C-alpha positions as a printed NumPy array, in Angstrom:
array([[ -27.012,   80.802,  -65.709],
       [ -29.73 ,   81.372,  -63.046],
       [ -30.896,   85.086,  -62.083],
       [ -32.729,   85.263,  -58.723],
       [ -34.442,   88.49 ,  -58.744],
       [ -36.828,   89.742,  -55.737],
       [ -37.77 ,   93.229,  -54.591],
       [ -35.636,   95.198,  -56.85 ],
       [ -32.421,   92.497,  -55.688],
       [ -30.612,   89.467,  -57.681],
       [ -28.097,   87.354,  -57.102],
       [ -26.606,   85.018,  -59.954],
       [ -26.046,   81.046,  -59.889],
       [ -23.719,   79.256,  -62.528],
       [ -25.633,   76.373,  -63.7  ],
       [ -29.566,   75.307,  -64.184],
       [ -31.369,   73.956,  -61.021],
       [ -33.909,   71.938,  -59.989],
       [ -36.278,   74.058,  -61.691],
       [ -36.407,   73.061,  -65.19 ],
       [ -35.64 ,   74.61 ,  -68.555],
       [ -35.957,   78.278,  -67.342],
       [ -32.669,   78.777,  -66.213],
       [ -33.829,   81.487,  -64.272],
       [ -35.818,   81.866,  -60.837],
       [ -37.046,   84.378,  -58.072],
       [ -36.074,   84.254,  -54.66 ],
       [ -36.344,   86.424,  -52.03 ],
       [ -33.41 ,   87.977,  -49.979],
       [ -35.259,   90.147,  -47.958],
       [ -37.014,   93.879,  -47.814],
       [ -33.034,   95.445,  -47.251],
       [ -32.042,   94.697,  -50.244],
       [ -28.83 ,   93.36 ,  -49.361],
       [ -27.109,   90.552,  -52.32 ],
       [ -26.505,   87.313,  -50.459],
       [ -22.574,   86.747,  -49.795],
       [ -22.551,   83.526,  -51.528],
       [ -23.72 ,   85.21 ,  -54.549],
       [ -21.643,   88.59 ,  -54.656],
       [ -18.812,   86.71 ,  -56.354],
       [ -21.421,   85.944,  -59.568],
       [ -22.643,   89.328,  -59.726],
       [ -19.181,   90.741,  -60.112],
       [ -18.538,   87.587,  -62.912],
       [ -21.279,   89.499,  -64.591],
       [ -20.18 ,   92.945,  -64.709],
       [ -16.881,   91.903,  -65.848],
       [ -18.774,   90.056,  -68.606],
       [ -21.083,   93.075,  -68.857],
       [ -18.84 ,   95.403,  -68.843],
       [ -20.662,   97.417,  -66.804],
       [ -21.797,   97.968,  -62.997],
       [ -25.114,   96.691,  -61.7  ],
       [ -24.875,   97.542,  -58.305],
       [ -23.867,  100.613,  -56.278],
       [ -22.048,   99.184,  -53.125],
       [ -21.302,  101.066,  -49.905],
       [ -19.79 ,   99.167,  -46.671],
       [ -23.559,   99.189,  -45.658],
       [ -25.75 ,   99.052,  -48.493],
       [ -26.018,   97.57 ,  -52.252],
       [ -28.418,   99.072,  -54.686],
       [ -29.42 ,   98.5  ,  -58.038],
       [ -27.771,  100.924,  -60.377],
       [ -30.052,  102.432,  -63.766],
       [ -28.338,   99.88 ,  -66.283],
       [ -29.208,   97.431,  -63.201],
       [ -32.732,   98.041,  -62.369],
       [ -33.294,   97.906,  -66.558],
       [ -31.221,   94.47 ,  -66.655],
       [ -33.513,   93.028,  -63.708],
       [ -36.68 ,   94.45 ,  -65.543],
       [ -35.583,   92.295,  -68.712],
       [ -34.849,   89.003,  -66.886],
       [ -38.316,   89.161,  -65.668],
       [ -39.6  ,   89.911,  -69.008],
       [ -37.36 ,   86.845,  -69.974],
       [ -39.447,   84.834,  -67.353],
       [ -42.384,   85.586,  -68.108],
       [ -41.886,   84.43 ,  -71.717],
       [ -40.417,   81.379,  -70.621],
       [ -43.346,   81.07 ,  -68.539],
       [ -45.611,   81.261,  -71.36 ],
       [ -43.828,   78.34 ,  -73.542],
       [ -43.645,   76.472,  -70.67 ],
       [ -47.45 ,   77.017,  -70.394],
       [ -48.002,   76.254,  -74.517],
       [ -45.945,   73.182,  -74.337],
       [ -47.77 ,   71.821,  -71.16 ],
       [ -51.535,   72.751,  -73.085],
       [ -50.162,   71.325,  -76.55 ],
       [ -50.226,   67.929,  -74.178],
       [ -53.534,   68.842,  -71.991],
       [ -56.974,   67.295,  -73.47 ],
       [ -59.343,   70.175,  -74.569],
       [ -61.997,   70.953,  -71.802],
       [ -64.014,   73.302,  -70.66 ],
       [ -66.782,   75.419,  -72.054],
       [ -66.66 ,   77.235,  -75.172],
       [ -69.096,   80.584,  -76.639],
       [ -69.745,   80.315,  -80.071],
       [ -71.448,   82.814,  -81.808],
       [ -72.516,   82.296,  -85.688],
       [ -74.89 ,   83.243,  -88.547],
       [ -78.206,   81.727,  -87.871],
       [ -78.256,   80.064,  -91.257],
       [ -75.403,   79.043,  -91.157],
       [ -75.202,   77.465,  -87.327],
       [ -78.562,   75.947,  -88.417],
       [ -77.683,   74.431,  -91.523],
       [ -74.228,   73.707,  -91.483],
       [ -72.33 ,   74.287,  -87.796],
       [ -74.882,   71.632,  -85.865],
       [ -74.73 ,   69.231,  -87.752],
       [ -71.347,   68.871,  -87.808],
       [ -70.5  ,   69.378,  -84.334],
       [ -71.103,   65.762,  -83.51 ],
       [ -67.642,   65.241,  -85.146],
       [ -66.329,   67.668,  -82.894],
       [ -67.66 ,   66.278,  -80.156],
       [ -65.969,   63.224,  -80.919],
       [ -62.742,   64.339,  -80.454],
       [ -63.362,   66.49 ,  -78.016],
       [ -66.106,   65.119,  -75.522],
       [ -64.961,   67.254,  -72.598],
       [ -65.653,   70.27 ,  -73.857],
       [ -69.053,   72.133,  -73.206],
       [ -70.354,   74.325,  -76.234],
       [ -72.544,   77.536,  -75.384],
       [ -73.736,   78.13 ,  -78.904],
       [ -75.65 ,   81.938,  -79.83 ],
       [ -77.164,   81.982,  -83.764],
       [ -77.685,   85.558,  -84.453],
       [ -77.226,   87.346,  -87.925],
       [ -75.937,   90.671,  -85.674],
       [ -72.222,   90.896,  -85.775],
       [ -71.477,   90.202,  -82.492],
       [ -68.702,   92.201,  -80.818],
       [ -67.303,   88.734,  -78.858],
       [ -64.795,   90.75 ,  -77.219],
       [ -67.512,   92.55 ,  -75.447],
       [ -69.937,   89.566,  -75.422],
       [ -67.693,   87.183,  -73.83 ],
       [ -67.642,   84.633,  -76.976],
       [ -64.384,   82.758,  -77.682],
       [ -64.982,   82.874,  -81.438],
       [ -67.692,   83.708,  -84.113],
       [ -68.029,   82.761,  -87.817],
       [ -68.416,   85.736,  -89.71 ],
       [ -70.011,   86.26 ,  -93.447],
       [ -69.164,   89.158,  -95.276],
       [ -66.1  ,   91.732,  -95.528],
       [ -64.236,   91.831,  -92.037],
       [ -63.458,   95.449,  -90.63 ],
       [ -59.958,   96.303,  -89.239],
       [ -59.749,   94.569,  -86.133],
       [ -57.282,   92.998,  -83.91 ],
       [ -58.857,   90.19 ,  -83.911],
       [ -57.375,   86.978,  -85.42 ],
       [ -59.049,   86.051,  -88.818],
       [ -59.26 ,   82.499,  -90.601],
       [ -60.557,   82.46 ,  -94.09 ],
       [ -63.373,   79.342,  -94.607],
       [ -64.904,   78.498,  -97.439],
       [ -67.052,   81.324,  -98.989],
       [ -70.614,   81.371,  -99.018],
       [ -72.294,   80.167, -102.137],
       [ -75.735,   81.44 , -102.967],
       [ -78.563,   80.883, -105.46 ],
       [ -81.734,   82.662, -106.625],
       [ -85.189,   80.701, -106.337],
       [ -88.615,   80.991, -106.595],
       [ -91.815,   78.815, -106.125],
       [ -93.199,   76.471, -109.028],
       [ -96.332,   78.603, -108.217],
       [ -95.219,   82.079, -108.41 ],
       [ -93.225,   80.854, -112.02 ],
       [ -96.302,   79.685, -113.341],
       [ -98.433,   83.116, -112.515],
       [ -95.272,   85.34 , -113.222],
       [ -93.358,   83.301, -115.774],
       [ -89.592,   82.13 , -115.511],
       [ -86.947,   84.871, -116.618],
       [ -84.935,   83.996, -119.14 ],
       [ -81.975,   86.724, -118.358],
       [ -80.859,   88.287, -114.806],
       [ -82.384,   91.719, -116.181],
       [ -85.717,   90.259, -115.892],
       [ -85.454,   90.241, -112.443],
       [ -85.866,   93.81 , -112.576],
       [ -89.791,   93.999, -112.572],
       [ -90.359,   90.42 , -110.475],
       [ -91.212,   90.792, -106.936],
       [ -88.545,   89.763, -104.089],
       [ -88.375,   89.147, -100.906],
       [ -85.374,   90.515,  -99.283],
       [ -83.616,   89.047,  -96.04 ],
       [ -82.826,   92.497,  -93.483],
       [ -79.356,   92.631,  -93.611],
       [ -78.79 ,   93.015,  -97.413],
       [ -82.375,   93.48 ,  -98.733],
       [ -81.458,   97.033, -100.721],
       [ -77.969,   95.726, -102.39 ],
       [ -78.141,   94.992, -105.995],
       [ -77.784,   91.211, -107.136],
       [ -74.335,   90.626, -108.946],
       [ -74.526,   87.884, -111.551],
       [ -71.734,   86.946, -113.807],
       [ -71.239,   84.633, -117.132],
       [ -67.758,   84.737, -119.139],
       [ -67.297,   88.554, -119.952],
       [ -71.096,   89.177, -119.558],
       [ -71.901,   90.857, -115.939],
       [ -75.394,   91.66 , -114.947],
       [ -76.306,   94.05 , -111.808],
       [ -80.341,   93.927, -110.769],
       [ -82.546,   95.144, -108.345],
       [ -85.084,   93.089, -107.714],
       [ -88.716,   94.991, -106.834],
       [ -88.074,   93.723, -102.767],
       [ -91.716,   93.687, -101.658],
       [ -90.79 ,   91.735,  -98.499],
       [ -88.021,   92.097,  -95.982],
       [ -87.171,   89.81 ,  -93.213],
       [ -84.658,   88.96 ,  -90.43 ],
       [ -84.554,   85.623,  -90.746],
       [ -83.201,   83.326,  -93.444],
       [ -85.7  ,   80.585,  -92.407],
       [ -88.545,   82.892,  -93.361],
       [ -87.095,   83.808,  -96.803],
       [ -86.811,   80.434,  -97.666],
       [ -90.594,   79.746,  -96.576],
       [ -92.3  ,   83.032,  -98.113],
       [ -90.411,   81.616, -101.561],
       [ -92.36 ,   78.591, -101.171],
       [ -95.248,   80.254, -100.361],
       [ -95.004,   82.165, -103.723],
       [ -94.711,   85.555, -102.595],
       [ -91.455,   86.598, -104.919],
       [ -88.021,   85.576, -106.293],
       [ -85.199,   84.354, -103.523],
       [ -81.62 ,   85.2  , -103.18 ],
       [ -80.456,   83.266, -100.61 ],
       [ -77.011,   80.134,  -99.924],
       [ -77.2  ,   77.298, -100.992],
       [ -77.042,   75.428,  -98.427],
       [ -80.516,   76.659,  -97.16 ],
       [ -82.153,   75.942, -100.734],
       [ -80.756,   72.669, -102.142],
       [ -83.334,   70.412, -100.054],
       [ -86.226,   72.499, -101.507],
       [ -85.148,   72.395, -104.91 ],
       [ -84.27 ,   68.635, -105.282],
       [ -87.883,   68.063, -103.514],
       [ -89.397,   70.4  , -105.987],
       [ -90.829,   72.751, -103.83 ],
       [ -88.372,   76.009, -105.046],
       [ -86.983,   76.309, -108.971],
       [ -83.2  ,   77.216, -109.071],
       [ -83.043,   80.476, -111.683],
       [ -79.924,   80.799, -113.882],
       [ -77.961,   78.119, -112.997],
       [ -75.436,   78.911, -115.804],
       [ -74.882,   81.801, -114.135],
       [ -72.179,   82.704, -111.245],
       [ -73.311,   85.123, -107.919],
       [ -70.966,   86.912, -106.111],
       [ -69.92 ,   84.802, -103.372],
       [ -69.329,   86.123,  -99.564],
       [ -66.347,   85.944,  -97.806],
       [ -66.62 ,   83.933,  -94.915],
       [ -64.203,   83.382,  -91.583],
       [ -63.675,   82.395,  -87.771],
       [ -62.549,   85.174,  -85.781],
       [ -61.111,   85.069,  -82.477],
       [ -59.149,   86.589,  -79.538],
       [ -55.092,   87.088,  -80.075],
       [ -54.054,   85.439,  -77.195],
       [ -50.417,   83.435,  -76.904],
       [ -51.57 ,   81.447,  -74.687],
       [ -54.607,   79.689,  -76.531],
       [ -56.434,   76.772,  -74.245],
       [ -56.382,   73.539,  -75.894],
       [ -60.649,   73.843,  -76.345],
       [ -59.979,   76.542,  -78.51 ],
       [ -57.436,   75.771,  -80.904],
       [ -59.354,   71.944,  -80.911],
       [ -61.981,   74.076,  -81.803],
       [ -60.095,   76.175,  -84.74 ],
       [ -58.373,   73.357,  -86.009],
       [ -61.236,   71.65 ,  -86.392],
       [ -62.979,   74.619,  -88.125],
       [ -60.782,   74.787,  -90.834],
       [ -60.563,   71.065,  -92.007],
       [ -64.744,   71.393,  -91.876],
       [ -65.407,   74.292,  -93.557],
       [ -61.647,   76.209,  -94.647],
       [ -61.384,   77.26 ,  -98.288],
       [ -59.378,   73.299,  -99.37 ],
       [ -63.111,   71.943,  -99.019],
       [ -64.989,   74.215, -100.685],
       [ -64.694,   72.179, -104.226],
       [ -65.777,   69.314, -102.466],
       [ -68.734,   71.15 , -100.421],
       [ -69.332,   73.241, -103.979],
       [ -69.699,   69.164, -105.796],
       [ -72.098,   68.107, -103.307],
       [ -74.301,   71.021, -103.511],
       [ -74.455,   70.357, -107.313],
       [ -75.129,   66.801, -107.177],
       [ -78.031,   67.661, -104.951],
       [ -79.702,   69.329, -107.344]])
């Protein structure tokens, strides 16, 4: 069946046409409203189907009647969703291209995002990537990002969430600062070393963990900064204890610059995920993009990631 539906008119065809798959298709028959003759005899197939009028017919004039005008609404709504698969099947086939925002953790982006995006880029070399590293949640709906890696507990959003692997972290401190402080044996130790705290968390306690045995410290913070970078280089300067992820630390350590504390011990990790727009109609640079998030970084490689990290050390 096709519906051709203009200016608050329609006229029915048996049969698909030229048109494709959608079975249905506008066409205009003019401001008067008038249903073409050749199609008067399918309207009236209808309503017997129906069982129900959709037109109000004089000798001069047809009209749409209320059951009518909300039968025409639905066809278009029909349309339009046809429209839209027609549009997801033809971008399943489309290379990805384009440009895309990315916002992430700075850390994170710096440590762990670039250099993997060469194997993005790989498989898709036609896409440009406008990349922000900022540890402010970003509001990308606002911002004009197409998606943002997120650390931490997610608020209620409408925003799509994907659940990556979750952010491992370690405390640390300098050889130097060890040997003029001494080592802690326990996590309660902690409690009278100095720290230096990075913005965002710098007053939460430090969770530790060990079979039954959980431990919750605040460190004396003596030094708060913005930047993960700068943590990681006032530890090695000696100024204080270091609770920062792995990935950031695991260099330092295995070079001997940083001493891993407690390694028998487990931290709480943080929940980490891409977040995007909900949109049906997703361009192929962003679900390239998505897909390839999750086999990178989703939660089935995190015992792989977690092995490497250890063997590092």
């Amino acid at each position: 069946m096709k519906a051709e539906i203009s200016n608050g008119s329609f006229s029915l065809h048996a049969g698909f046409c030229g048109d494709g798959p959608r079975g249905l298709n506008e066409r205009c028959f003019g401001k008067t409203r008038h249903i073409a003759s050749d199609g008067g005899q399918h309207v009236a197939a209808l309503e017997e189907r129906l069982g129900t009028r959709l037109l109000n017919r004089t000798t001069r004039r047809q009209s749409l009647t209320d059951f009518g005008t909300s039968y025409v609404e639905q066809c278009r709504d029909i349309l339009d969703r046809v429209a839209v698969a027609d549009q997801d099947a033809e971008a399943s086939q489309t290379k990805p291209r384009g440009q895309l925002r990315i916002t992430a953790p700075t850390t994170f982006g710096t440590e762990v995002l670039m250099p993997a995006l060469q194997r993005y880029r790989d498989i898709a070399p036609d896409v440009t990537l406008d990349i922000t590293l900022t540890d402010r949640n970003v509001d990308i709906v606002e911002e004009g990002f197409d998606i943002a890696f997120r650390i931490g507990a997610l608020p209620d959003s409408r925003l799509i969430a994907r659940h990556l692997a979750p952010y491992r972290m370690m405390i640390c401190a300098a050889p130097d600062y060890l040997a003029r402080r001494g080592t802690p044996d326990h996590p309660r130790e902690l409690s009278v070393h100095e720290a230096i705290g990075f913005t965002p968390a710098a007053r939460s306690p430090w969770r530790l963990s060990k079979g039954k045995d959980l431990v919750e410290v605040a460190p004396k913070i003596s030094i708060t900064v913005n930047s993960g970078q700068a943590v990681r280089m006032a530890a090695r300067a000696g100024l204080g204890v270091i609770m920062q992820p792995s990935i950031l630390l695991t260099s330092d350590i295995r070079a001997g610059l940083l001493v891993r504390l407690f390694p028998d011990w487990h931290l709480n990790e943080r929940p980490m995920s891409l977040i995007y727009h909900r949109d049906r109609r997703m361009a192929p640079r962003l679900s390239s993009i998505i897909s390839f998030a999750i086999a990178e970084f989703g939660a089935q490689v995190e015992g792989q990631a977690n092995r490497l990290v250890e063997s590092a050390l």
